[in-house]
């Protein structure tokens, strides 16, 4: 293993209430997951789809704000809208050939800043280029069950 590699671990525990689970990082409860309101489920937490989209938005936000500070840009507000399209039939055990994941993910970054539109555009492009969640989604990562 490359000595520069770092491992991040998250624990997800079932809460014994329908499909509700709690994700924890160390001593912190990160979020509650369930079917989510948009799936017409029990609405006992964000769905894993919603969590993935939130992770992308949160990652972009971290890099936008950090880079803006480094570049000494003035930011009044940032809003990131993230949405994704999927075919729910892909989650059925009889859905042969239908992908269960997102078919497309889109994001829109709205930055309120007195700085030039060019500087803001460059900020957004740089943040998107180095966001590791976007890179993971775009380029895929090997996912295996640990033994």
Coordinates of C-alpha atoms in Angstrom, one line a residue:
X1 CA 0.0 0.0 0.0
X2 CA 1.2 3.5 -0.9
X3 CA 2.5 5.2 2.3
X4 CA 0.7 8.4 1.2
X5 CA -2.7 6.7 1.3
X6 CA -5.1 7.4 4.1
X7 CA -8.1 5.4 5.1
X8 CA -11.4 6.9 6.2
X9 CA -13.8 4.7 8.1
X10 CA -17.5 5.3 8.6
X11 CA -19.8 2.9 10.6
X12 CA -23.4 2.5 9.7
X13 CA -25.7 0.8 12.2
X14 CA -29.3 -0.4 11.7
X15 CA -31.6 1.3 14.2
X16 CA -34.1 -1.6 14.3
X17 CA -36.9 0.7 12.9
X18 CA -37.8 -0.2 9.3
X19 CA -34.8 0.6 7.1
X20 CA -33.5 3.5 9.3
X21 CA -29.7 3.5 9.9
X22 CA -27.3 5.9 11.6
X23 CA -23.8 6.7 10.1
X24 CA -21.1 7.6 12.6
X25 CA -17.6 8.8 12.2
X26 CA -15.7 8.4 15.5
X27 CA -17.9 9.8 18.2
X28 CA -19.9 11.9 15.8
X29 CA -23.3 11.0 14.5
X30 CA -23.1 12.1 10.9
X31 CA -26.6 11.4 9.6
X32 CA -29.7 9.4 9.7
X33 CA -30.6 7.4 6.6
X34 CA -33.8 5.8 5.5
X35 CA -35.8 5.8 2.4
X36 CA -36.1 9.6 2.2
X37 CA -39.1 11.8 1.5
X38 CA -38.6 11.8 -2.3
X39 CA -38.9 8.0 -2.5
X40 CA -42.4 8.1 -0.9
X41 CA -40.9 5.9 1.8
X42 CA -41.1 6.2 5.6
X43 CA -39.1 9.5 5.5
X44 CA -37.0 8.4 8.5
X45 CA -33.8 10.0 7.1
X46 CA -32.1 11.0 3.9
X47 CA -31.9 8.2 1.3
X48 CA -28.4 7.0 0.3
X49 CA -29.0 8.6 -3.0
X50 CA -29.7 12.0 -1.3
X51 CA -26.6 11.4 0.9
X52 CA -24.4 10.9 -2.2
X53 CA -25.7 14.1 -3.8
X54 CA -25.2 15.9 -0.5
X55 CA -21.6 14.6 -0.3
X56 CA -20.9 16.0 -3.7
X57 CA -22.4 19.4 -2.8
X58 CA -20.6 19.5 0.6
X59 CA -17.2 18.6 -1.0
X60 CA -17.6 21.3 -3.6
X61 CA -18.6 23.8 -0.9
X62 CA -15.4 22.9 1.2
X63 CA -13.2 23.6 -1.8
X64 CA -15.1 26.7 -3.0
X65 CA -14.8 28.3 0.4
X66 CA -11.2 27.3 1.0
X67 CA -10.0 28.4 -2.4
X68 CA -12.0 31.7 -2.1
X69 CA -10.2 32.4 1.2
X70 CA -6.8 31.6 -0.3
X71 CA -7.5 33.8 -3.4
X72 CA -8.8 36.5 -1.1
X73 CA -12.2 36.6 -2.9
X74 CA -15.2 38.1 -1.1
X75 CA -18.0 35.6 -0.9
X76 CA -21.4 36.8 0.4
X77 CA -23.1 33.4 -0.2
X78 CA -22.8 30.1 -2.0
X79 CA -25.6 27.7 -2.8
X80 CA -25.0 24.4 -4.6
X81 CA -28.0 22.6 -6.1
X82 CA -27.3 18.9 -6.9
X83 CA -29.7 16.5 -8.6
X84 CA -29.5 13.1 -10.1
X85 CA -31.7 10.9 -12.3
X86 CA -32.2 7.2 -11.8
X87 CA -34.6 4.5 -12.9
X88 CA -36.3 2.9 -9.8
X89 CA -37.0 -0.3 -11.7
X90 CA -33.2 -0.9 -11.4
X91 CA -33.7 -1.7 -7.7
X92 CA -36.0 -4.6 -8.4
X93 CA -34.7 -8.1 -8.3
X94 CA -36.3 -8.7 -11.6
X95 CA -34.8 -5.7 -13.4
X96 CA -32.3 -7.3 -15.8
X97 CA -30.2 -4.7 -17.7
X98 CA -31.5 -1.7 -15.9
X99 CA -28.9 0.2 -14.0
X100 CA -29.8 0.8 -10.3
X101 CA -27.6 3.9 -9.8
X102 CA -27.7 7.4 -11.1
X103 CA -27.7 7.8 -14.8
X104 CA -26.7 11.4 -14.6
X105 CA -25.8 13.8 -11.8
X106 CA -26.0 17.6 -12.3
X107 CA -24.8 20.4 -10.1
X108 CA -25.2 24.2 -10.2
X109 CA -23.1 26.5 -8.2
X110 CA -24.5 30.0 -7.3
X111 CA -22.0 32.4 -5.9
X112 CA -22.9 35.8 -4.6
X113 CA -19.7 37.9 -4.8
X114 CA -18.6 41.4 -5.7
X115 CA -15.6 40.0 -7.4
X116 CA -15.4 39.6 -11.2
X117 CA -17.5 36.9 -12.9
X118 CA -14.3 35.6 -14.4
X119 CA -12.7 35.2 -11.0
X120 CA -15.8 33.4 -9.7
X121 CA -16.0 31.1 -12.8
X122 CA -12.3 30.2 -12.3
X123 CA -13.0 29.5 -8.6
X124 CA -15.9 27.2 -9.5
X125 CA -13.8 25.4 -12.1
X126 CA -10.9 24.9 -9.8
X127 CA -13.0 23.6 -7.0
X128 CA -14.8 21.1 -9.3
X129 CA -11.4 20.0 -10.7
X130 CA -10.0 19.0 -7.3
X131 CA -13.1 17.8 -5.5
X132 CA -12.4 14.2 -4.5
X133 CA -16.1 13.2 -4.3
X134 CA -16.7 14.4 -7.9
X135 CA -13.5 12.6 -9.0
X136 CA -14.7 9.4 -7.3
X137 CA -18.1 9.6 -9.0
X138 CA -16.6 10.5 -12.4
X139 CA -13.8 8.0 -12.5
X140 CA -15.2 5.2 -10.4
X141 CA -13.6 3.4 -7.6
X142 CA -13.2 -0.3 -7.0
X143 CA -15.7 -1.3 -4.2
X144 CA -15.2 -4.6 -2.5
X145 CA -16.6 -6.4 0.5
X146 CA -13.8 -6.5 3.2
X147 CA -13.1 -9.8 4.7

